[in-house]
């Protein structure tokens, strides 16, 4: 089988036609600002209706919904930790977001997955450390689940974030 393609892309995640995009949701799963708001707007009102039956989601966990009006087939909603200085288990919880999202994709046979930079907006997680966790967790997941994923895409909203990921990608994967 072919090796997983890991891609770094500057884009709006709501435009991607992949099996699943990951949403940096809040624990209510009922929508919010940032990427969460953009996903709810693009997916349409059925998403909120569906999410309201899910009973929320704990930090670090993940739940799946259809993509509704999105080009993506499914949305994996995960709740990142709010950065509180680093002594409240934030790093492990962020790692859990990536790990549990990838596990859910695997369980549902979704082979192309796009991630935003979870927790790095309103939740204020330091960007470099968050990027390192995103990339190392993915690398670790792929070492124990080789050959399943076709594409894992890290979607960055700004050019600065893209450059940060490019630098760390070289360090971690090459
Ligand atoms: P959190 O509450 O987890 O911090 P935010 O949505 O505030 O989530 O920010 C997470 C990241 O998502 C930030 O880097 C932000 O720039 C980025 N972002 C915001 N909108 C989009 C979008 N439409 N597509 C991709 N990334 C986005």
Coordinates of N, CA, C and O and ligand atoms in Angstrom, one line a residue:
X1 N 0.8 -1.2 0.0 CA 0.0 0.0 0.0 C 0.9 1.3 0.0 O 2.0 1.3 0.5
X2 N 0.3 2.3 -0.5 CA 1.0 3.6 -0.6 C 1.1 4.3 0.7 O 0.3 4.2 1.6
X3 N 2.2 5.0 0.9 CA 2.4 5.7 2.1 C 1.5 6.9 2.2 O 1.1 7.5 1.2
X4 N 1.1 7.3 3.4 CA 0.2 8.4 3.6 C 0.9 9.7 3.2 O 2.0 9.9 3.4
X5 N 0.1 10.5 2.4 CA 0.6 11.8 2.0 C 0.2 12.8 3.1 O -0.9 13.0 3.4
X6 N 1.2 13.5 3.6 CA 1.0 14.5 4.6 C 1.2 15.9 4.0 O 2.2 16.1 3.4
X7 N 0.1 16.7 4.0 CA 0.1 17.9 3.2 C -0.1 19.1 4.2 O -0.9 19.0 5.1
X8 N 0.6 20.2 3.8 CA 0.4 21.5 4.6 C -0.2 22.4 3.6 O 0.3 22.6 2.5
X9 N -1.3 23.1 3.9 CA -2.1 23.9 3.0 C -2.6 25.1 3.6 O -3.1 25.1 4.7
X10 N -2.4 26.3 2.9 CA -3.1 27.5 3.4 C -4.4 27.6 2.8 O -4.5 27.8 1.5
X11 N -5.5 27.5 3.5 CA -6.8 27.4 2.9 C -7.9 27.6 4.0 O -7.6 27.7 5.2
X12 N -9.1 27.8 3.5 CA -10.3 27.7 4.4 C -10.7 26.3 4.4 O -11.1 25.7 3.4
X13 N -10.7 25.7 5.6 CA -11.0 24.2 5.7 C -12.4 23.8 5.2 O -12.6 22.7 4.7
X14 N -13.3 24.8 5.2 CA -14.7 24.4 4.7 C -14.7 24.2 3.2 O -15.8 23.7 2.8
X15 N -13.7 24.5 2.5 CA -13.7 24.3 1.0 C -13.2 23.0 0.6 O -13.3 22.6 -0.6
X16 N -12.7 22.1 1.5 CA -12.0 20.9 1.1 C -12.9 19.7 0.9 O -13.7 19.4 1.8
X17 N -12.8 19.1 -0.2 CA -13.5 17.9 -0.5 C -12.7 16.6 -0.1 O -12.1 16.0 -0.9
X18 N -12.8 16.4 1.2 CA -12.1 15.2 1.8 C -13.1 14.3 2.5 O -14.3 14.7 2.6
X19 N -12.7 13.2 3.0 CA -13.6 12.3 3.7 C -14.1 13.0 5.0 O -15.3 12.9 5.3
X20 N -13.2 13.7 5.7 CA -13.5 14.3 6.9 C -12.7 15.6 7.2 O -11.5 15.5 7.0
X21 N -13.4 16.6 7.6 CA -12.6 17.8 8.2 C -12.8 17.7 9.7 O -13.9 17.3 10.2
X22 N -11.8 18.2 10.4 CA -11.9 18.2 11.8 C -12.3 19.6 12.3 O -11.8 20.6 11.7
X23 N -13.2 19.7 13.2 CA -13.7 21.0 13.7 C -13.1 21.2 15.1 O -13.1 20.3 16.0
X24 N -12.5 22.4 15.3 CA -12.1 22.8 16.7 C -13.3 23.4 17.4 O -13.5 24.6 17.4
X25 N -14.1 22.5 17.9 CA -15.4 22.8 18.5 C -15.3 23.3 20.0 O -14.2 23.2 20.5
X26 N -16.4 23.7 20.5 CA -16.4 23.8 22.0 C -17.2 22.7 22.6 O -17.9 22.0 21.8
X27 N -17.3 22.6 23.9 CA -17.8 21.4 24.5 C -19.3 21.3 24.3 O -19.9 20.2 24.5
X28 N -20.0 22.4 23.9 CA -21.5 22.2 23.7 C -21.7 21.6 22.3 O -22.8 21.1 22.1
X29 N -20.8 21.7 21.4 CA -20.9 21.2 20.0 C -22.0 22.0 19.2 O -22.4 21.6 18.2
X30 N -22.4 23.1 19.8 CA -23.5 23.9 19.1 C -23.1 25.0 18.3 O -23.9 25.9 17.8
X31 N -21.8 25.1 18.1 CA -21.2 26.2 17.2 C -20.6 27.3 18.1 O -20.9 27.4 19.3
X32 N -19.7 28.1 17.4 CA -19.0 29.1 18.1 C -18.4 30.1 17.1 O -18.9 30.2 16.0
X33 N -17.2 30.6 17.5 CA -16.5 31.5 16.6 C -15.5 30.8 15.8 O -15.4 29.5 15.8
X34 N -14.6 31.5 15.2 CA -13.4 30.9 14.5 C -13.8 29.9 13.5 O -14.8 30.0 12.7
X35 N -13.0 28.8 13.4 CA -13.2 27.7 12.5 C -14.6 27.0 12.7 O -15.2 26.6 11.8
X36 N -15.0 26.9 14.0 CA -16.2 26.3 14.3 C -17.4 27.1 13.7 O -18.3 26.5 13.1
X37 N -17.4 28.4 13.8 CA -18.4 29.2 13.2 C -18.5 29.0 11.7 O -19.5 28.9 11.1
X38 N -17.3 29.0 11.1 CA -17.2 28.9 9.6 C -17.7 27.6 9.2 O -18.5 27.5 8.2
X39 N -17.5 26.5 9.9 CA -17.9 25.2 9.6 C -19.5 25.1 9.7 O -20.2 24.6 8.8
X40 N -20.0 25.6 10.8 CA -21.5 25.6 10.9 C -22.2 26.4 9.8 O -23.2 26.0 9.3
X41 N -21.6 27.6 9.5 CA -22.2 28.4 8.4 C -22.2 27.6 7.1 O -23.2 27.6 6.4
X42 N -21.1 27.0 6.8 CA -21.0 26.4 5.5 C -21.7 25.0 5.4 O -22.2 24.6 4.4
X43 N -21.8 24.4 6.6 CA -22.5 23.1 6.6 C -24.0 23.3 6.6 O -24.8 22.4 6.1
X44 N -24.5 24.4 7.2 CA -26.0 24.6 7.2 C -26.6 24.3 8.5 O -26.0 23.6 9.4
X45 N -27.9 24.6 8.7 CA -28.6 24.5 10.0 C -28.8 23.0 10.5 O -29.0 22.8 11.6
X46 N -28.8 22.1 9.5 CA -28.9 20.7 9.9 C -27.8 20.2 10.8 O -28.0 19.3 11.6
X47 N -26.7 20.9 10.7 CA -25.5 20.5 11.6 C -25.8 20.8 13.0 O -25.6 19.9 13.9
X48 N -26.3 21.9 13.3 CA -26.6 22.3 14.7 C -27.7 21.4 15.3 O -27.6 20.9 16.4
X49 N -28.7 21.1 14.4 CA -29.8 20.2 14.8 C -29.2 18.8 15.2 O -29.5 18.2 16.2
X50 N -28.3 18.3 14.3 CA -27.7 17.0 14.6 C -26.9 17.0 15.9 O -26.9 16.1 16.7
X51 N -26.1 18.1 16.0 CA -25.2 18.2 17.1 C -25.9 18.3 18.4 O -25.4 17.8 19.5
X52 N -27.1 18.9 18.4 CA -27.8 19.1 19.6 C -28.3 17.7 20.2 O -28.7 17.6 21.4
X53 N -28.2 16.7 19.4 CA -28.6 15.3 20.0 C -27.4 14.6 20.5 O -27.5 13.5 21.0
X54 N -26.2 15.2 20.4 CA -25.0 14.4 20.8 C -24.6 14.6 22.3 O -23.7 13.9 22.7
X55 N -25.2 15.5 23.0 CA -24.9 15.6 24.4 C -23.5 16.2 24.7 O -22.9 16.0 25.7
X56 N -23.0 17.1 23.8 CA -21.8 17.7 24.0 C -20.6 16.8 23.8 O -20.7 15.7 23.4
X57 N -19.4 17.3 24.2 CA -18.2 16.5 24.0 C -17.1 17.1 25.0 O -17.0 18.3 25.2
X58 N -16.4 16.1 25.6 CA -15.4 16.5 26.6 C -14.1 17.0 25.9 O -13.8 16.5 24.8
X59 N -13.3 17.8 26.6 CA -12.1 18.2 26.0 C -11.2 17.0 25.7 O -11.1 16.1 26.5
X60 N -10.6 17.0 24.5 CA -9.7 15.9 24.1 C -10.5 14.8 23.4 O -9.8 13.9 22.8
X61 N -11.8 14.7 23.5 CA -12.6 13.7 22.9 C -13.0 14.1 21.5 O -12.8 15.3 21.1
X62 N -13.7 13.2 20.7 CA -14.1 13.6 19.4 C -15.4 12.9 19.1 O -15.6 11.7 19.5
X63 N -16.3 13.6 18.3 CA -17.5 13.0 17.8 C -17.7 13.3 16.4 O -17.2 14.3 15.9
X64 N -18.5 12.4 15.7 CA -18.6 12.6 14.2 C -20.0 12.9 13.8 O -21.0 12.5 14.4
X65 N -20.1 13.7 12.8 CA -21.4 14.1 12.2 C -21.3 14.0 10.6 O -20.2 14.1 10.1
X66 N -22.4 14.0 9.9 CA -22.3 14.2 8.5 C -21.8 15.6 8.2 O -21.8 16.5 9.0
X67 N -21.3 15.8 7.0 CA -20.9 17.2 6.5 C -22.0 18.1 6.1 O -21.8 19.2 5.9
X68 N -23.2 17.5 5.8 CA -24.3 18.2 5.3 C -23.9 19.0 4.0 O -23.4 18.4 3.1
X69 N -24.0 20.3 4.0 CA -23.7 21.1 2.8 C -22.3 21.3 2.5 O -21.9 21.9 1.5
X70 N -21.4 20.7 3.3 CA -19.9 20.9 3.0 C -19.5 19.9 1.9 O -20.1 18.9 1.7
X71 N -18.4 20.3 1.2 CA -17.9 19.3 0.2 C -17.3 18.1 1.0 O -17.2 17.0 0.4
X72 N -16.9 18.2 2.2 CA -16.4 17.1 3.0 C -17.6 16.2 3.4 O -18.7 16.7 3.7
X73 N -17.3 14.9 3.4 CA -18.4 13.9 3.7 C -18.8 14.0 5.2 O -20.0 13.9 5.5
X74 N -17.8 14.1 6.1 CA -18.1 14.0 7.5 C -17.3 15.2 8.2 O -16.3 15.7 7.7
X75 N -17.8 15.5 9.4 CA -17.1 16.4 10.3 C -16.7 15.7 11.6 O -17.6 15.0 12.2
X76 N -15.5 15.7 12.0 CA -15.1 15.2 13.3 C -14.9 16.4 14.2 O -14.1 17.2 13.9
X77 N -15.7 16.4 15.2 CA -15.7 17.6 16.1 C -14.9 17.2 17.3 O -15.1 16.2 18.0
X78 N -13.8 17.9 17.6 CA -13.0 17.7 18.8 C -12.9 19.0 19.6 O -13.0 20.1 19.0
X79 N -12.8 18.8 20.9 CA -12.7 20.0 21.7 C -11.3 20.1 22.3 O -10.8 19.3 23.1
X80 N -10.6 21.2 21.8 CA -9.3 21.5 22.3 C -9.3 22.1 23.7 O -10.3 22.6 24.1
X81 N -8.1 22.0 24.4 CA -8.0 22.6 25.7 C -7.8 24.1 25.6 O -7.2 24.6 24.6
X82 N -8.4 24.8 26.5 CA -8.1 26.3 26.6 C -6.7 26.3 27.3 O -6.5 25.7 28.4
X83 N -5.8 27.1 26.8 CA -4.5 27.3 27.4 C -4.6 28.1 28.7 O -5.2 29.2 28.7
X84 N -4.1 27.5 29.7 CA -4.2 28.2 31.0 C -2.8 28.3 31.7 O -2.7 28.3 32.9
X85 N -1.8 28.3 30.8 CA -0.4 28.4 31.3 C 0.4 27.1 31.2 O 1.6 27.1 31.4
X86 N -0.3 26.0 31.0 CA 0.4 24.7 30.7 C 0.5 23.7 31.9 O 1.0 22.6 31.7
X87 N -0.2 24.1 33.0 CA -0.1 23.2 34.1 C -1.4 22.5 34.3 O -1.7 21.9 35.4
X88 N -2.3 22.6 33.4 CA -3.6 21.9 33.5 C -3.8 20.8 32.5 O -4.9 20.6 32.0
X89 N -2.7 20.1 32.2 CA -2.8 19.0 31.3 C -3.1 19.3 29.8 O -3.5 18.5 29.1
X90 N -2.8 20.6 29.5 CA -3.2 21.1 28.2 C -2.5 20.3 27.0 O -3.1 20.0 26.0
X91 N -1.2 20.0 27.2 CA -0.5 19.3 26.2 C -1.1 17.9 25.9 O -1.3 17.5 24.7
X92 N -1.3 17.1 26.9 CA -1.9 15.8 26.8 C -3.3 15.9 26.1 O -3.7 15.1 25.3
X93 N -4.1 16.9 26.6 CA -5.4 17.0 26.0 C -5.4 17.4 24.5 O -6.2 16.9 23.8
X94 N -4.4 18.2 24.2 CA -4.3 18.5 22.7 C -3.9 17.3 21.9 O -4.4 17.0 20.8
X95 N -2.9 16.6 22.5 CA -2.5 15.3 21.8 C -3.7 14.4 21.7 O -3.9 13.8 20.6
X96 N -4.6 14.3 22.7 CA -5.8 13.4 22.6 C -6.7 13.9 21.5 O -7.3 13.0 20.9
X97 N -6.8 15.2 21.3 CA -7.7 15.7 20.2 C -7.2 15.1 18.8 O -8.1 14.6 18.1
X98 N -5.9 15.1 18.6 CA -5.4 14.6 17.3 C -5.6 13.1 17.3 O -6.0 12.5 16.3
X99 N -5.2 12.4 18.3 CA -5.2 11.0 18.4 C -6.6 10.5 18.2 O -6.9 9.5 17.4
X100 N -7.5 11.0 19.0 CA -8.9 10.5 19.0 C -9.6 10.9 17.7 O -10.5 10.1 17.2
X101 N -9.3 12.0 17.1 CA -9.8 12.3 15.7 C -9.4 11.3 14.7 O -10.2 10.8 13.9
X102 N -8.1 11.0 14.7 CA -7.6 10.0 13.8 C -8.2 8.6 14.0 O -8.5 7.9 13.1
X103 N -8.3 8.3 15.3 CA -9.0 7.0 15.6 C -10.4 6.9 15.1 O -10.8 5.8 14.6
X104 N -11.1 8.0 15.3 CA -12.5 8.0 14.8 C -12.6 7.9 13.3 O -13.4 7.2 12.7
X105 N -11.7 8.6 12.6 CA -11.6 8.5 11.1 C -11.3 7.0 10.7 O -12.0 6.5 9.8
X106 N -10.4 6.4 11.4 CA -10.0 5.0 11.1 C -11.2 4.1 11.3 O -11.6 3.3 10.4
X107 N -11.9 4.3 12.4 CA -13.1 3.5 12.7 C -14.2 3.6 11.7 O -14.9 2.6 11.4
X108 N -14.3 4.8 11.1 CA -15.4 5.0 10.1 C -14.8 4.9 8.7 O -15.5 5.3 7.7
X109 N -13.6 4.4 8.5 CA -13.0 4.1 7.2 C -12.9 5.4 6.4 O -13.1 5.4 5.2
X110 N -12.5 6.5 7.0 CA -12.3 7.8 6.3 C -10.8 8.0 6.1 O -10.0 8.1 7.1
X111 N -10.4 8.0 4.8 CA -9.0 7.9 4.5 C -8.3 9.2 4.2 O -7.1 9.3 4.0
X112 N -9.1 10.3 4.0 CA -8.5 11.6 3.9 C -9.1 12.6 4.9 O -10.4 12.7 5.0
X113 N -8.3 13.2 5.7 CA -8.7 13.9 6.8 C -7.9 15.3 6.9 O -6.7 15.3 6.7
X114 N -8.7 16.4 7.1 CA -8.0 17.7 7.2 C -8.2 18.3 8.6 O -9.3 18.3 9.1
X115 N -7.1 18.7 9.2 CA -7.1 19.3 10.5 C -6.9 20.8 10.5 O -6.0 21.3 9.8
X116 N -7.6 21.6 11.3 CA -7.2 23.0 11.5 C -6.2 23.0 12.7 O -5.9 21.9 13.2
X117 N -5.6 24.2 13.0 CA -4.7 24.3 14.1 C -5.5 24.4 15.4 O -5.7 25.5 15.9
X118 N -5.9 23.3 15.9 CA -6.8 23.2 17.1 C -6.2 24.0 18.3 O -5.0 23.9 18.6
X119 N -7.0 24.7 19.0 CA -6.7 25.5 20.2 C -5.8 26.7 20.0 O -5.5 27.4 21.0
X120 N -5.4 27.0 18.8 CA -4.5 28.1 18.6 C -5.1 29.5 18.4 O -4.4 30.4 18.2
X121 N -6.4 29.5 18.3 CA -7.1 30.8 18.1 C -7.6 31.3 19.5 O -6.8 31.7 20.4
X122 N -8.9 31.3 19.6 CA -9.6 31.8 20.9 C -9.0 31.0 22.1 O -9.0 31.6 23.2
X123 N -8.6 29.8 22.0 CA -8.2 29.0 23.1 C -6.7 29.2 23.5 O -6.2 28.7 24.4
X124 N -6.0 30.1 22.7 CA -4.7 30.7 23.0 C -3.5 29.7 23.3 O -2.5 30.0 24.0
X125 N -3.6 28.5 22.8 CA -2.5 27.5 23.0 C -1.3 28.1 22.2 O -1.4 28.5 21.0
X126 N -0.1 28.1 22.7 CA 1.1 28.7 22.0 C 1.3 27.9 20.7 O 1.3 26.7 20.6
X127 N 1.4 28.7 19.6 CA 1.3 28.1 18.3 C 2.4 27.1 17.9 O 2.1 26.0 17.4
X128 N 3.6 27.4 18.3 CA 4.7 26.4 18.0 C 4.5 25.1 18.7 O 4.7 24.0 18.1
X129 N 4.2 25.2 20.0 CA 4.0 23.9 20.7 C 2.8 23.2 20.2 O 2.9 21.9 20.1
X130 N 1.8 23.9 19.9 CA 0.6 23.2 19.3 C 0.9 22.5 18.0 O 0.5 21.4 17.8
X131 N 1.7 23.2 17.2 CA 2.0 22.6 15.9 C 2.9 21.3 16.1 O 2.7 20.3 15.4
X132 N 3.8 21.4 17.0 CA 4.7 20.3 17.3 C 3.8 19.1 17.8 O 4.1 17.9 17.4
X133 N 2.8 19.4 18.6 CA 2.0 18.3 19.1 C 1.1 17.7 18.0 O 1.0 16.5 17.8
X134 N 0.6 18.6 17.1 CA -0.2 18.1 15.9 C 0.7 17.1 15.1 O 0.2 16.0 14.7
X135 N 1.9 17.5 14.8 CA 2.7 16.7 13.9 C 3.3 15.5 14.5 O 3.3 14.4 13.9
X136 N 3.7 15.6 15.8 CA 4.3 14.4 16.4 C 3.2 13.4 16.7 O 3.4 12.2 16.6
X137 N 2.0 13.8 17.1 CA 0.9 12.9 17.4 C 0.5 12.1 16.1 O 0.3 10.9 16.2
X138 N 0.5 12.9 15.0 CA 0.1 12.2 13.8 C 1.2 11.2 13.4 O 0.9 10.1 13.0
X139 N 2.5 11.6 13.5 CA 3.6 10.7 13.2 C 3.4 9.4 14.1 O 3.6 8.3 13.6
X140 N 3.2 9.6 15.4 CA 3.1 8.4 16.3 C 1.9 7.6 15.9 O 2.0 6.3 15.9
X141 N 0.8 8.2 15.5 CA -0.4 7.4 15.1 C -0.1 6.6 13.9 O -0.5 5.4 13.8
X142 N 0.6 7.2 12.9 CA 0.9 6.5 11.7 C 1.9 5.4 11.9 O 1.9 4.4 11.1
X143 N 2.7 5.4 12.9 CA 3.6 4.3 13.2 C 2.9 3.1 13.7 O 3.3 2.0 13.4
X144 N 1.8 3.3 14.4 CA 1.0 2.1 14.8 C -0.2 1.8 13.9 O -0.8 0.7 14.0
X145 N -0.5 2.7 13.0 CA -1.6 2.4 12.0 C -1.1 2.7 10.6 O -1.7 3.6 9.9
X146 N -0.1 2.1 10.2 CA 0.5 2.4 8.9 C -0.4 2.0 7.8 O -1.2 1.1 7.9
X147 N -0.3 2.7 6.6 CA -1.0 2.3 5.4 C -2.5 2.5 5.3 O -3.1 2.2 4.4
X148 N -3.1 3.1 6.4 CA -4.6 3.3 6.3 C -4.9 4.6 5.6 O -5.7 4.6 4.6
X149 N -4.3 5.7 6.0 CA -4.7 7.0 5.5 C -4.1 7.2 4.1 O -2.9 6.9 3.9
X150 N -4.9 7.8 3.2 CA -4.3 8.3 2.0 C -3.7 9.7 2.1 O -2.6 10.0 1.7
X151 N -4.5 10.6 2.8 CA -4.1 12.0 2.9 C -4.4 12.5 4.3 O -5.5 12.3 4.8
X152 N -3.4 13.1 4.9 CA -3.7 13.9 6.2 C -3.2 15.3 5.9 O -2.1 15.5 5.5
X153 N -4.2 16.3 5.9 CA -3.9 17.6 5.5 C -4.0 18.6 6.8 O -4.9 18.5 7.5
X154 N -2.9 19.3 7.0 CA -3.0 20.4 8.0 C -3.3 21.7 7.3 O -2.5 22.1 6.5
X155 N -4.4 22.2 7.7 CA -4.9 23.4 7.0 C -4.6 24.7 7.9 O -5.0 24.7 9.1
X156 N -3.8 25.6 7.3 CA -3.4 26.8 8.1 C -4.1 28.0 7.5 O -4.2 28.1 6.2
X157 N -4.5 28.8 8.3 CA -5.3 30.0 7.8 C -4.4 31.1 7.4 O -4.7 31.8 6.4
X158 N -3.3 31.3 8.0 CA -2.4 32.4 7.7 C -1.1 31.8 7.1 O -0.7 30.7 7.3
X159 N -0.4 32.7 6.4 CA 0.9 32.3 5.8 C 1.9 32.1 6.9 O 2.8 31.2 6.8
X160 N 1.8 32.8 7.9 CA 2.8 32.7 9.1 C 2.6 31.3 9.7 O 3.6 30.6 10.0
X161 N 1.4 30.9 9.9 CA 1.1 29.5 10.4 C 1.6 28.4 9.5 O 2.2 27.4 9.9
X162 N 1.4 28.7 8.2 CA 1.9 27.7 7.2 C 3.4 27.6 7.3 O 4.0 26.4 7.3
X163 N 4.1 28.7 7.4 CA 5.6 28.6 7.5 C 6.1 27.9 8.7 O 7.1 27.2 8.7
X164 N 5.4 28.2 9.8 CA 5.7 27.5 11.1 C 5.6 26.0 10.9 O 6.5 25.2 11.2
X165 N 4.5 25.5 10.3 CA 4.3 24.1 10.1 C 5.3 23.5 9.1 O 5.8 22.4 9.3
X166 N 5.7 24.3 8.1 CA 6.7 23.8 7.1 C 8.0 23.6 7.8 O 8.7 22.6 7.6
X167 N 8.4 24.5 8.7 CA 9.6 24.4 9.4 C 9.6 23.1 10.3 O 10.6 22.3 10.3
X168 N 8.6 23.0 11.1 CA 8.5 21.8 12.0 C 8.3 20.5 11.3 O 8.8 19.5 11.7
X169 N 7.6 20.6 10.1 CA 7.5 19.3 9.3 C 8.8 18.8 8.9 O 9.1 17.6 9.1
X170 N 9.7 19.7 8.5 CA 11.0 19.2 8.1 C 11.8 18.6 9.3 O 12.4 17.5 9.1
X171 N 11.6 19.2 10.4 CA 12.3 18.7 11.6 C 11.8 17.3 12.1 O 12.5 16.4 12.4
X172 N 10.4 17.2 12.0 CA 9.8 16.0 12.6 C 9.7 14.8 11.6 O 9.8 13.7 12.0
X173 N 9.5 15.1 10.3 CA 9.2 14.0 9.4 C 10.4 13.7 8.5 O 10.4 12.6 7.8
X174 N 11.4 14.6 8.4 CA 12.4 14.3 7.3 C 13.7 13.9 8.0 O 13.9 13.9 9.2
Ligands
LIG1 P1 -9.8 27.3 19.2 O1 -11.0 27.8 19.9 O2 -9.7 25.8 19.2 O3 -8.6 28.1 19.5 P2 -10.2 28.9 16.7 O4 -11.3 28.6 15.6 O5 -10.4 30.1 17.5 O6 -10.2 27.6 17.6 O7 -8.8 28.8 16.0 C1 -8.1 27.7 15.6 C2 -7.4 27.9 14.3 O8 -8.2 27.9 13.2 C3 -6.7 29.3 14.3 O9 -5.3 29.1 13.8 C4 -7.5 30.0 13.2 O10 -6.7 31.0 12.5 C5 -7.9 28.9 12.3 N1 -9.1 29.2 11.5 C6 -10.1 30.0 11.6 N2 -11.0 29.9 10.6 C7 -10.5 28.9 9.8 C8 -11.0 28.3 8.6 N3 -12.1 28.7 8.0 N4 -10.2 27.3 8.0 C9 -9.1 26.9 8.6 N5 -8.6 27.4 9.7 C10 -9.3 28.4 10.3

